[in-house]
Amino acid sequence: MWRACQSERHLGQYYTLPTSHLHTIFPHGLPARYQQQVKTFNEGCVMVRQPALELISYLKAADYSKPAVRYLLYGLKGSGKTMSLCHTIHYCSTQGWLVLHIPDAHLWVKNCKELLPSSYHTSRFDQPIEASNWLRNFRTTNERFLSKIKLRQRYTWTKRESTEKGSPLGELVDMGVSRVKSSSDVVGAVLKELRLQAAETEESEGFRLAVAIDGVNSLWGRTTIKKEDKSPVAPEELTLIHNLRKMIDNNWCGGAVIATLSQTGSLYSPSSAYLPKELLGEEGFDSMDPFIPVPVSNYSEKEFESCYLYYLDRHWLQHPHSENEGKKEIIFLSNRNPSVLERLCAFL
Amino acid sequence: MAAHTLNIYMLSLGRMHCHIYGRNVHKALNRATYATALSTNNSSPNKGFPDRGSRGPIIRRPRREEGEPRKDRMPVDQDWTAVYPTAAPFRPGSVPLPVRMGFPVKRGVPPEKKGNLELIKIPNFLHLTPTAIKKHCEAMKLFCTEWPSALDTNVKCDEHFPIKIECKDYVSAGTSIRNPSARIVNLRVKLSSLNLDDHAGKKMVKLLGERYCKETDIITIITDSCPVRQQNYDYAMYLLTVLYHESWKTEAWESEKTVADMEEYSWEDSPSQKNALSTLVRMQIAGEVEGDAVRDKLLGRPEVQEYRESVIRLMNEGESESSILQYREAVKKLLKL
């Protein structure tokens, strides 16, 4: 497939995501403004950029009998980390991997409307709404795997309900979506199963697992969720976070963990922080270590030109000065930062 | 006479008031009494001056003309120390500079120096020009002894006299020669000149806290708790001695030092080392048996050493683009990507 053959020759050029892929692979993954842009232009075009290509080359070269390698995308605000992540996820799913995409881990540690004490583990808390939302999107993304993967273990939910060993994963996911109360535990079970089974080789119906987390620094920070007695909840006490942390450990093989740091949604961190250790903290760094940091920077000259030409081509820039004089102004105002550029061009 | 007129004034006013609420029948009458009571027929000869009656006029010396201001008569190569020999307020006529100071009102400039209170209020150093200071030094040389010729460089001074004491003396024109700020003693020593080993050095730094500057490696002890300078000096020397001896001793509770207390990051026994080792072990699952020998062999590898260097650099120096890139290269080599 030509998408897999992207190389440095294609740097700065746009490639189109097929609409069907947009609905299946990215039901919840793309940044909000990009989704609006997709709706406006009636197509989703992604620029091929250096960080994404680098990640894809690492993924191609990695040995999947070894423990999972962790990659961390970091960079200034609005420089394209989430888009690079989405590009990589698209590559992974076209290669037939199972993609576990958590669009914004920050959403799980703040503004939680319902917090239930966990039935499985007394000191932990469940978040049914977020968990069931995520399961629904997971089901949309990975339809074809749901029937192929069989459970290795029997899971008992209540005295009367249980999921038998050997039943397909799809049944578990459906149960989680319908029974909202135990959805967080279902998420935990799904993650565990996938972790155990990804280690299989390709011949025995194994698969490669890509865990993509946006905003991974929320897993080790603070939360704004409070218990009933107004004391704050630590991230470990949330079932979803606890299970996700287990996925990040490199004690499983047959896949990769791709994460991005995000200051935008993070709590209690200064807005100028963008380097890994600042945002991850001591605990986070120790958990992710050793990982490969991949820096994402603002557009280079060539990339900026390409983006500008794309907007002109789509007739997005209507101002008469857009051709020449306005370009210098825009370069000065946005400093070639992708998100600032996009917001500026929205007015023109 | 003045008092008398005042009484009649009050009386007439009283009459006026009591008639305001009634009818103004006696208005003309009142006005007449008012008018006659306050006749301003002064017999004093001086216009505008108060009437002193029998005491006679105030004798004042006639005002003489202002002379030319001094600044107009100043040659360019004059002796400035004669104009401002001591600290004196700003005299606009004595300073030949066109200085302006103050807030400019709308569409204006700062006011000029003539009659400018702002320039007089602020302290000035017109009496401390370099020439003036040279003259002070020449005058003080009579009271000084010669600097020893063997101590001509800073290095030699530090070597022979590592402890530096600084005290200030204050002179002011006033009724008392005492100044309480003169009791303060400032003691400065370089930590490297003290005979301390590794543990003692770290303990000393922890004991000193704010008094130690890491960049210049200087310990500064400022004592001002005693009333006399001699006492403060003895106290500072005593503090230095006590700190030195205490930092050599090791207490029982020092064995409870945690990772958070450590000054520098050490990679041995850190979570980073454990992670790296466990990753490497898992990567070579087939074949090797677990054991200390394997661990040492893994630690001895060049990639691991490089990884260790990059992590230490990241932790001790803080993050920067270059240190993160170094870390990245080290991890890539470690994981064989």
XYZ file of C-alpha atoms in Angstrom:
685
model
C 0.000 0.000 0.000
C 1.443 3.336 -0.906
C 0.813 4.763 2.511
C 3.378 2.462 3.980
C 5.962 3.691 1.537
C 6.095 7.228 2.810
C 9.669 8.312 3.066
C 11.721 11.464 3.245
C 10.903 12.278 -0.341
C 7.367 12.942 0.735
C 8.298 15.356 3.504
C 6.032 18.368 3.502
C 3.460 16.849 1.190
C -0.116 16.166 2.087
C -1.806 12.829 1.818
C -5.538 12.227 2.081
C -7.166 10.020 4.630
C -9.997 8.023 3.109
C -13.365 8.996 4.638
C -14.136 5.472 5.715
C -10.936 5.383 7.720
C -11.803 8.669 9.315
C -14.945 7.206 10.781
C -13.543 3.887 11.865
C -10.025 4.661 13.023
C -10.619 8.110 14.435
C -14.065 8.243 16.020
C -12.599 10.192 18.899
C -8.959 10.708 18.142
C -8.507 13.840 16.095
C -8.075 17.301 17.599
C -11.291 19.325 17.653
C -10.153 22.041 15.286
C -8.901 19.512 12.806
C -12.267 17.791 12.837
C -13.888 21.119 12.002
C -11.415 21.573 9.183
C -12.229 18.111 7.851
C -15.896 18.973 7.848
C -15.252 22.283 6.059
C -12.947 20.967 3.398
C -14.886 17.707 3.074
C -11.676 15.754 3.238
C -8.965 14.994 5.761
C -5.434 15.790 4.645
C -2.449 15.168 6.819
C 0.995 16.585 6.202
C 3.883 14.170 6.197
C 6.309 15.489 8.774
C 9.630 14.456 10.197
C 8.553 13.266 13.687
C 5.870 10.976 12.325
C 8.202 9.522 9.722
C 10.821 8.938 12.370
C 8.327 7.102 14.564
C 7.146 4.987 11.660
C 10.720 4.041 10.832
C 11.302 2.966 14.428
C 8.125 0.917 14.353
C 9.220 -0.755 11.152
C 12.668 -1.539 12.509
C 11.654 -2.749 15.943
C 11.827 -6.353 16.971
C 8.497 -7.490 18.353
C 9.715 -10.420 20.340
C 11.367 -7.954 22.667
C 9.518 -5.915 25.297
C 7.393 -3.046 24.083
C 9.282 0.129 23.306
C 7.895 3.397 24.624
C 7.971 6.490 22.428
C 7.181 9.931 23.699
C 6.261 12.856 21.465
C 7.001 16.175 23.094
C 7.142 19.741 21.887
C 5.776 23.242 22.204
C 2.095 23.887 22.381
C 0.407 23.498 19.054
C 3.404 22.097 17.217
C 1.600 19.010 15.943
C 2.062 16.246 18.508
C -1.491 14.930 18.359
C -1.506 15.068 14.560
C 1.756 13.120 14.428
C 0.234 10.587 16.772
C -2.819 10.263 14.549
C -0.611 9.827 11.506
C 1.244 7.014 13.240
C -2.003 5.396 14.343
C -3.261 5.492 10.788
C -0.092 3.776 9.655
C -0.461 1.123 12.352
C -4.046 0.345 11.490
C -3.324 0.126 7.770
C -0.646 -2.396 8.694
C -3.242 -4.444 10.528
C -2.348 -3.675 14.103
C -4.818 -3.420 16.937
C -4.894 0.192 18.007
C -5.728 1.114 21.574
C -6.234 4.865 21.315
C -6.922 6.978 24.345
C -7.609 10.398 22.842
C -7.038 12.500 25.918
C -6.048 10.964 29.187
C -6.649 14.332 30.861
C -10.392 13.848 30.446
C -10.212 10.883 32.799
C -8.740 12.817 35.704
C -10.965 15.843 35.746
C -14.624 16.831 35.598
C -15.920 13.430 36.507
C -19.652 13.558 37.039
C -20.089 10.125 38.561
C -17.589 8.395 40.732
C -18.451 4.920 41.999
C -16.445 2.910 44.485
C -14.974 -0.030 42.651
C -16.575 -3.396 43.211
C -13.377 -5.243 42.388
C -11.013 -3.399 44.667
C -12.359 -1.522 47.637
C -10.031 1.454 47.728
C -10.387 2.332 44.046
C -12.949 4.379 42.182
C -14.720 3.719 38.914
C -15.714 6.159 36.238
C -18.562 4.502 34.384
C -19.368 7.212 31.841
C -15.855 7.699 30.552
C -15.205 3.977 30.471
C -18.335 3.142 28.496
C -17.665 5.969 26.025
C -14.218 4.666 25.427
C -15.400 1.090 24.996
C -17.890 2.202 22.387
C -15.199 3.978 20.399
C -12.842 1.046 20.830
C -15.487 -1.198 19.368
C -15.836 1.051 16.306
C -12.101 1.126 15.724
C -11.293 -2.529 16.062
C -14.360 -4.329 14.725
C -12.480 -7.025 12.962
C -10.473 -8.090 15.980
C -13.424 -8.402 18.284
C -14.518 -11.741 17.011
C -11.027 -13.120 16.478
C -9.623 -12.701 19.962
C -10.798 -15.181 22.534
C -10.682 -14.624 26.251
C -8.237 -16.658 28.269
C -9.937 -16.337 31.582
C -13.340 -16.334 33.117
C -14.549 -12.995 34.387
C -17.299 -12.781 36.975
C -19.143 -9.515 37.153
C -21.903 -10.193 39.637
C -23.294 -13.330 41.216
C -25.297 -14.112 38.153
C -23.288 -12.659 35.312
C -19.970 -13.833 34.058
C -18.118 -14.074 30.810
C -16.774 -17.510 30.037
C -13.334 -18.448 28.982
C -13.028 -18.738 25.243
C -15.774 -16.300 24.355
C -14.871 -13.582 21.887
C -13.697 -10.183 22.992
C -16.645 -8.551 21.289
C -18.991 -10.041 23.836
C -16.984 -8.554 26.672
C -16.974 -5.143 25.053
C -20.708 -5.245 24.390
C -21.294 -6.163 27.979
C -19.207 -3.240 29.104
C -21.121 -0.839 26.892
C -24.496 -2.036 28.086
C -23.718 -2.559 31.778
C -22.371 0.864 32.547
C -21.723 0.131 36.203
C -18.979 -2.385 35.595
C -17.543 -0.751 32.473
C -14.323 0.333 34.175
C -13.579 -3.226 35.209
C -14.375 -4.352 31.660
C -11.782 -1.876 30.413
C -9.279 -3.373 32.818
C -10.083 -6.875 31.621
C -9.804 -5.875 27.952
C -6.403 -4.293 28.528
C -5.152 -7.348 30.377
C -6.298 -9.745 27.691
C -4.745 -7.711 24.924
C -1.513 -7.428 26.824
C -1.268 -11.153 27.336
C -2.234 -12.051 23.817
C -0.154 -9.541 21.911
C 2.904 -11.589 22.671
C 1.805 -14.317 20.323
C 3.596 -14.536 17.042
C 1.860 -13.855 13.757
C 1.342 -17.476 12.843
C -0.844 -18.395 15.779
C -3.300 -15.577 15.110
C -1.381 -13.081 17.104
C -1.482 -9.400 16.421
C 0.536 -6.330 17.154
C -0.728 -3.957 19.722
C -0.253 -0.225 19.515
C -1.126 1.677 22.641
C -1.543 5.348 21.796
C -2.103 7.729 24.667
C -2.492 11.451 24.278
C -1.690 13.479 27.347
C 0.176 10.745 29.168
C 1.405 13.156 31.806
C -1.996 13.120 33.440
C -1.402 9.581 34.661
C 1.077 10.738 37.267
C -0.088 14.215 38.096
C -2.913 15.311 40.359
C -6.603 15.058 39.754
C -9.358 17.532 40.382
C -11.767 14.803 41.381
C -12.795 14.844 45.013
C -14.227 12.152 47.205
C -17.377 12.745 49.188
C -15.421 14.088 52.112
C -13.719 16.631 49.814
C -10.312 15.008 49.967
C -8.607 14.778 46.579
C -8.374 11.505 44.722
C -4.912 10.361 43.747
C -4.568 9.039 40.193
C -3.734 5.534 41.422
C -7.111 5.305 43.070
C -8.904 5.483 39.752
C -9.367 2.093 38.135
C -8.929 3.368 34.607
C -5.639 5.084 35.406
C -4.386 2.109 37.354
C -4.967 -0.244 34.445
C -3.469 2.169 31.967
C -0.294 2.419 33.992
C 0.042 -1.338 33.765
C -0.088 -1.059 29.975
C 2.754 1.419 29.915
C 5.133 -0.913 31.731
C 7.315 -2.741 29.312
C 6.725 -6.202 30.709
C 4.769 -7.297 27.651
C 5.956 -7.940 24.116
C 4.596 -7.603 20.659
C 3.735 -3.971 20.350
C 4.632 -0.423 21.083
C 3.470 2.379 23.318
C 3.254 5.772 21.642
C 2.467 8.663 23.920
C 2.316 12.408 23.686
C 2.782 14.959 26.387
C 0.197 17.638 26.566
C 0.285 20.749 28.668
C -3.028 22.010 27.309
C -5.334 19.871 29.365
C -2.991 19.127 32.194
C -3.656 20.172 35.733
C -1.377 22.151 37.982
C 1.457 22.523 35.528
C 2.883 25.813 34.264
C 1.924 26.765 30.728
C 5.500 27.181 29.593
C 6.409 23.576 30.429
C 6.901 21.271 27.475
C 9.987 19.143 28.172
C 9.380 15.505 29.189
C 10.730 15.544 32.699
C 8.922 18.744 33.630
C 5.515 17.443 32.621
C 5.944 13.792 33.583
C 7.388 14.464 37.016
C 9.743 12.152 38.891
C 7.271 9.297 39.146
C 6.248 9.483 35.530
C 9.793 9.578 34.284
C 10.723 6.553 36.363
C 7.757 4.616 34.974
C 8.397 5.540 31.358
C 12.153 5.126 31.546
C 13.788 4.039 29.231
C 11.755 5.664 26.498
C 12.601 7.343 23.228
C 11.696 11.014 23.213
C 10.721 12.356 19.789
C 10.716 16.134 19.514
C 8.015 17.852 17.456
C 8.837 21.380 16.398
C 7.117 24.167 14.531
C 6.866 24.022 10.749
C 10.069 24.351 8.794
C 10.200 26.693 5.798
C 9.212 23.963 3.379
C 6.399 22.670 5.570
C 5.033 26.154 6.044
C 5.031 26.738 2.305
C 3.235 23.485 1.768
C 0.584 24.275 4.370
C 0.071 27.743 2.947
C -0.311 26.395 -0.564
C -2.815 23.852 0.695
C -4.950 26.583 2.266
C -4.721 28.627 -0.924
C -5.655 25.594 -2.973
C -8.708 24.978 -0.830
C -9.644 28.671 -1.220
C -9.491 29.028 2.538
C -7.466 32.249 2.332
C -9.723 34.800 0.737
C -7.863 38.000 1.473
C -6.451 39.658 -1.684
C -3.049 40.079 -0.064
C -2.741 36.398 0.707
C -0.400 35.733 -2.165
C 2.675 37.726 -1.220
C 2.683 40.504 1.353
C 0.333 38.797 3.736
C 2.561 35.733 3.871
C 5.391 37.571 5.607
C 2.962 38.979 8.117
C 1.558 35.565 8.833
C 5.026 34.083 9.265
C 5.854 36.827 11.734
C 2.626 36.506 13.686
C 2.507 32.742 13.937
C 6.244 31.954 14.096
C 5.307 28.968 11.930
C 3.458 27.307 14.769
C 0.859 25.035 13.174
C -2.058 25.713 15.496
C -1.504 29.473 15.612
C -1.267 29.503 11.829
C -4.519 27.634 11.548
C -6.288 30.021 13.898
C -4.924 33.065 12.066
C -5.953 31.759 8.682
C -9.436 31.140 9.969
C -10.040 34.879 9.952
C -8.782 35.421 6.470
C -8.899 99.063 69.630
C -8.948 95.996 67.526
C -10.722 94.014 70.221
C -13.260 96.738 70.676
C -14.175 96.773 67.037
C -14.461 92.995 67.109
C -17.039 93.118 69.918
C -19.195 95.636 68.115
C -18.963 93.502 64.976
C -20.241 90.431 66.822
C -23.031 92.438 68.393
C -24.221 93.840 65.138
C -24.082 90.397 63.581
C -26.196 89.081 66.438
C -28.776 91.753 65.761
C -28.795 90.896 62.121
C -29.356 87.253 62.814
C -32.329 87.760 65.109
C -33.979 89.828 62.490
C -33.552 87.407 59.627
C -36.324 85.138 60.788
C -38.658 88.079 61.361
C -38.961 90.963 59.026
C -36.116 92.958 57.582
C -37.430 96.169 59.003
C -34.303 97.355 60.712
C -32.057 96.524 57.825
C -31.045 100.076 57.129
C -30.452 100.727 60.782
C -28.288 97.657 61.171
C -26.279 98.473 58.146
C -25.617 101.852 59.520
C -24.354 100.527 62.840
C -22.339 97.883 61.034
C -20.772 100.404 58.803
C -19.819 102.865 61.515
C -18.545 100.235 63.894
C -15.887 98.952 61.531
C -14.186 102.065 60.306
C -10.900 101.183 58.678
C -9.180 104.402 59.259
C -5.681 103.317 60.079
C -3.172 105.850 61.112
C -0.101 103.650 60.535
C 2.398 105.072 58.050
C 3.327 101.793 56.246
C 0.985 100.427 53.655
C 0.250 96.717 53.816
C 1.991 96.191 57.143
C 0.097 95.457 60.363
C -0.615 98.315 62.645
C 1.811 98.068 65.544
C 0.448 101.091 67.362
C 2.878 102.555 69.873
C 5.568 99.925 69.373
C 6.854 101.468 66.214
C 7.626 100.029 62.772
C 9.494 96.704 62.221
C 13.053 97.498 61.299
C 14.364 95.283 58.526
C 17.648 95.549 56.762
C 17.213 96.732 53.197
C 17.416 93.828 50.767
C 20.640 93.875 48.761
C 20.941 92.828 45.143
C 21.751 89.216 44.221
C 25.223 88.737 42.889
C 26.130 86.727 39.800
C 25.639 82.990 40.495
C 28.919 81.134 41.069
C 28.490 78.898 38.035
C 28.920 81.811 35.676
C 32.320 82.563 37.138
C 33.704 79.020 36.997
C 36.737 78.285 34.837
C 36.767 74.903 33.146
C 39.840 73.624 34.961
C 38.791 74.685 38.439
C 39.215 72.621 41.567
C 35.797 71.026 42.111
C 36.719 69.864 45.582
C 36.668 73.506 46.614
C 33.087 73.922 45.387
C 31.813 70.828 47.232
C 34.350 69.905 49.915
C 31.765 68.056 52.045
C 28.324 66.568 51.620
C 26.035 69.494 50.971
C 22.598 69.895 49.458
C 22.285 70.689 45.796
C 22.876 74.380 45.085
C 21.601 75.334 41.647
C 23.888 78.317 41.543
C 26.995 76.248 42.245
C 26.472 73.367 39.848
C 27.162 74.416 36.244
C 25.078 71.591 34.699
C 21.736 72.236 32.958
C 19.877 69.585 34.964
C 16.117 69.201 34.851
C 14.070 67.108 37.232
C 10.408 66.580 37.898
C 7.205 65.502 36.236
C 6.467 67.307 32.985
C 2.956 68.683 32.884
C 1.042 68.309 29.632
C 3.104 69.396 26.641
C 5.903 70.534 28.873
C 9.371 69.527 29.974
C 10.726 68.648 33.416
C 11.179 71.852 35.417
C 14.601 73.510 35.478
C 17.012 73.300 38.395
C 16.473 76.837 39.742
C 14.249 76.574 42.780
C 13.749 72.831 42.215
C 12.924 71.090 45.472
C 13.225 67.638 43.934
C 16.926 68.111 43.257
C 17.507 69.315 46.790
C 15.621 66.403 48.348
C 17.602 63.616 46.705
C 21.062 62.626 47.951
C 23.926 63.784 45.740
C 27.531 62.672 45.511
C 29.005 65.879 44.183
C 31.509 65.829 47.038
C 32.856 62.389 46.061
C 34.376 62.864 42.633
C 37.478 60.779 41.820
C 39.744 63.747 42.520
C 38.124 64.227 45.898
C 38.564 60.552 46.741
C 42.221 60.685 45.708
C 42.689 63.560 48.120
C 40.963 61.526 50.885
C 43.311 58.583 50.173
C 46.380 60.825 50.290
C 45.241 62.208 53.604
C 44.554 58.724 55.018
C 47.916 57.340 53.907
C 49.520 58.991 56.908
C 47.606 56.580 59.135
C 48.172 53.406 57.109
C 50.974 50.852 57.184
C 52.504 49.369 54.050
C 50.997 46.284 52.333
C 53.318 43.254 52.692
C 55.231 42.870 49.424
C 55.081 39.062 49.458
C 51.289 39.060 49.099
C 50.983 40.485 45.632
C 48.390 38.147 44.087
C 44.896 37.153 45.222
C 45.882 33.495 45.089
C 48.690 34.018 47.595
C 46.392 35.971 49.879
C 43.829 33.150 49.815
C 46.496 30.594 50.483
C 48.002 32.245 53.548
C 44.924 33.998 54.872
C 41.887 31.952 53.926
C 39.590 33.557 56.519
C 38.566 37.122 55.663
C 36.951 39.344 58.268
C 35.087 42.467 57.229
C 33.980 45.158 59.679
C 32.688 48.625 59.006
C 33.467 51.794 60.883
C 31.100 54.740 60.795
C 31.938 58.436 61.124
C 29.299 61.088 61.295
C 29.007 64.629 62.485
C 26.847 64.443 65.541
C 26.829 64.501 69.285
C 27.918 60.824 69.652
C 30.773 58.869 68.025
C 29.013 55.516 68.576
C 27.162 53.732 65.803
C 25.422 50.428 66.560
C 25.966 49.128 63.000
C 29.696 49.007 63.673
C 29.325 45.817 65.711
C 28.500 43.647 62.641
C 31.244 41.195 61.647
C 31.299 39.459 58.251
C 33.395 36.277 58.068
C 34.145 34.714 54.656
C 35.933 31.417 54.053
C 36.217 29.137 51.024
C 34.869 25.666 51.716
C 37.655 24.042 49.707
C 40.288 25.506 52.028
C 38.836 23.605 54.995
C 40.050 20.065 55.573
C 36.793 18.144 55.027
C 36.159 14.781 53.409
C 33.156 13.837 51.295
C 30.634 13.175 54.061
C 31.840 16.121 56.158
C 31.594 18.472 53.196
C 27.974 17.500 52.446
C 27.015 17.739 56.107
C 28.640 21.157 56.375
C 26.686 22.412 53.380
C 23.443 21.134 54.887
C 24.236 22.751 58.235
C 25.077 26.075 56.631
C 22.006 26.283 54.487
C 21.672 29.790 53.100
C 25.095 30.905 54.250
C 26.863 28.859 51.572
C 27.069 29.978 47.959
C 27.444 27.070 45.541
C 28.825 29.035 42.602
C 31.676 30.706 44.424
C 32.148 28.031 47.132
C 32.291 30.695 49.878
C 30.885 30.387 53.370
C 29.632 33.730 54.719
C 28.885 34.053 58.424
C 27.475 37.419 59.517
C 27.207 37.944 63.269
C 25.464 40.840 64.909
C 23.846 39.353 67.993
C 26.396 40.707 70.499
C 26.718 44.412 71.333
C 30.496 44.652 70.889
C 32.522 43.940 67.762
C 35.082 41.871 69.644
C 32.332 39.612 70.957
C 30.842 39.180 67.485
C 34.211 38.253 66.070
C 34.737 35.620 68.765
C 31.256 34.258 68.123
C 31.901 33.960 64.376
C 35.160 32.075 64.955
C 33.408 29.845 67.462
C 30.659 29.051 64.911
C 33.225 28.110 62.304
C 35.040 25.803 64.737
C 31.843 24.122 65.882
C 30.610 23.585 62.309
C 33.918 22.037 61.350
C 33.966 19.591 64.240
C 30.298 18.699 63.995
C 30.500 17.900 60.296
C 33.269 15.402 60.933
C 31.130 13.499 63.420
C 28.589 10.982 62.167
C 25.380 10.645 64.126
C 23.233 7.551 64.405
C 20.250 9.115 62.624
C 22.335 10.003 59.562
C 21.951 6.465 58.326
C 18.272 7.236 57.629
C 19.197 9.565 54.769
C 16.652 9.117 52.005
C 16.900 9.547 48.269
C 15.139 12.906 48.547
C 17.912 14.190 50.835
C 20.684 13.425 48.400
C 22.324 16.437 46.816
C 23.192 14.742 43.569
C 21.518 12.047 41.595
C 23.309 8.720 41.727
C 22.323 6.159 39.155
C 23.201 3.117 41.253
C 20.114 1.728 43.002
C 17.846 4.147 41.235
C 14.582 3.192 39.553
C 16.195 4.103 36.246
C 18.886 1.487 36.700
C 16.348 -1.148 37.673
C 14.209 -0.373 34.646
C 17.150 -0.515 32.299
C 18.398 -3.788 33.704
C 15.007 -5.428 33.638
C 14.457 -4.295 30.046
C 17.776 -5.705 28.990
C 17.133 -8.951 30.808
C 13.768 -9.335 29.137
C 15.292 -8.580 25.787
C 17.641 -11.487 26.119
C 15.169 -13.969 27.503
C 16.498 -16.931 25.616
C 19.707 -18.295 27.017
C 21.117 -16.371 29.918
C 20.527 -17.413 33.460
C 19.672 -14.814 36.070
C 22.356 -13.976 38.534
C 24.726 -11.356 39.764
C 27.297 -12.156 37.118
C 24.809 -11.368 34.375
C 23.893 -8.124 36.074
C 27.490 -7.006 36.302
C 28.115 -8.008 32.735
C 25.142 -5.997 31.576
C 26.237 -3.009 33.617
C 29.663 -3.112 32.108
C 28.425 -2.723 28.558
C 29.203 0.578 26.808
C 25.555 1.292 25.914
C 24.570 0.967 29.512
C 27.353 3.294 30.568
C 26.277 5.818 27.972
C 22.685 5.537 29.140
C 23.825 6.036 32.705
C 25.733 9.194 31.746
C 22.781 10.661 29.929
C 20.368 9.991 32.803
C 22.757 11.500 35.339
C 23.138 14.535 33.134
C 19.389 14.864 32.746
C 18.751 14.668 36.474
C 21.612 16.813 37.730
C 21.694 19.526 35.133
C 17.999 19.699 34.453
C 16.424 19.350 31.056
C 17.419 20.990 27.871
C 17.105 20.080 24.235
C 20.661 18.793 24.014
C 20.459 16.610 27.110
C 17.221 15.071 25.889
C 18.754 14.343 22.501
C 21.710 12.711 24.218
C 19.298 10.606 26.264
C 17.492 9.635 23.084
C 20.643 8.417 21.376
C 21.619 6.429 24.442
C 18.209 4.749 24.678
C 18.223 3.934 20.976
C 21.548 2.202 21.362
C 20.366 0.404 24.450
C 17.227 -0.911 22.793
C 19.106 -1.581 19.558
C 16.869 0.459 17.291
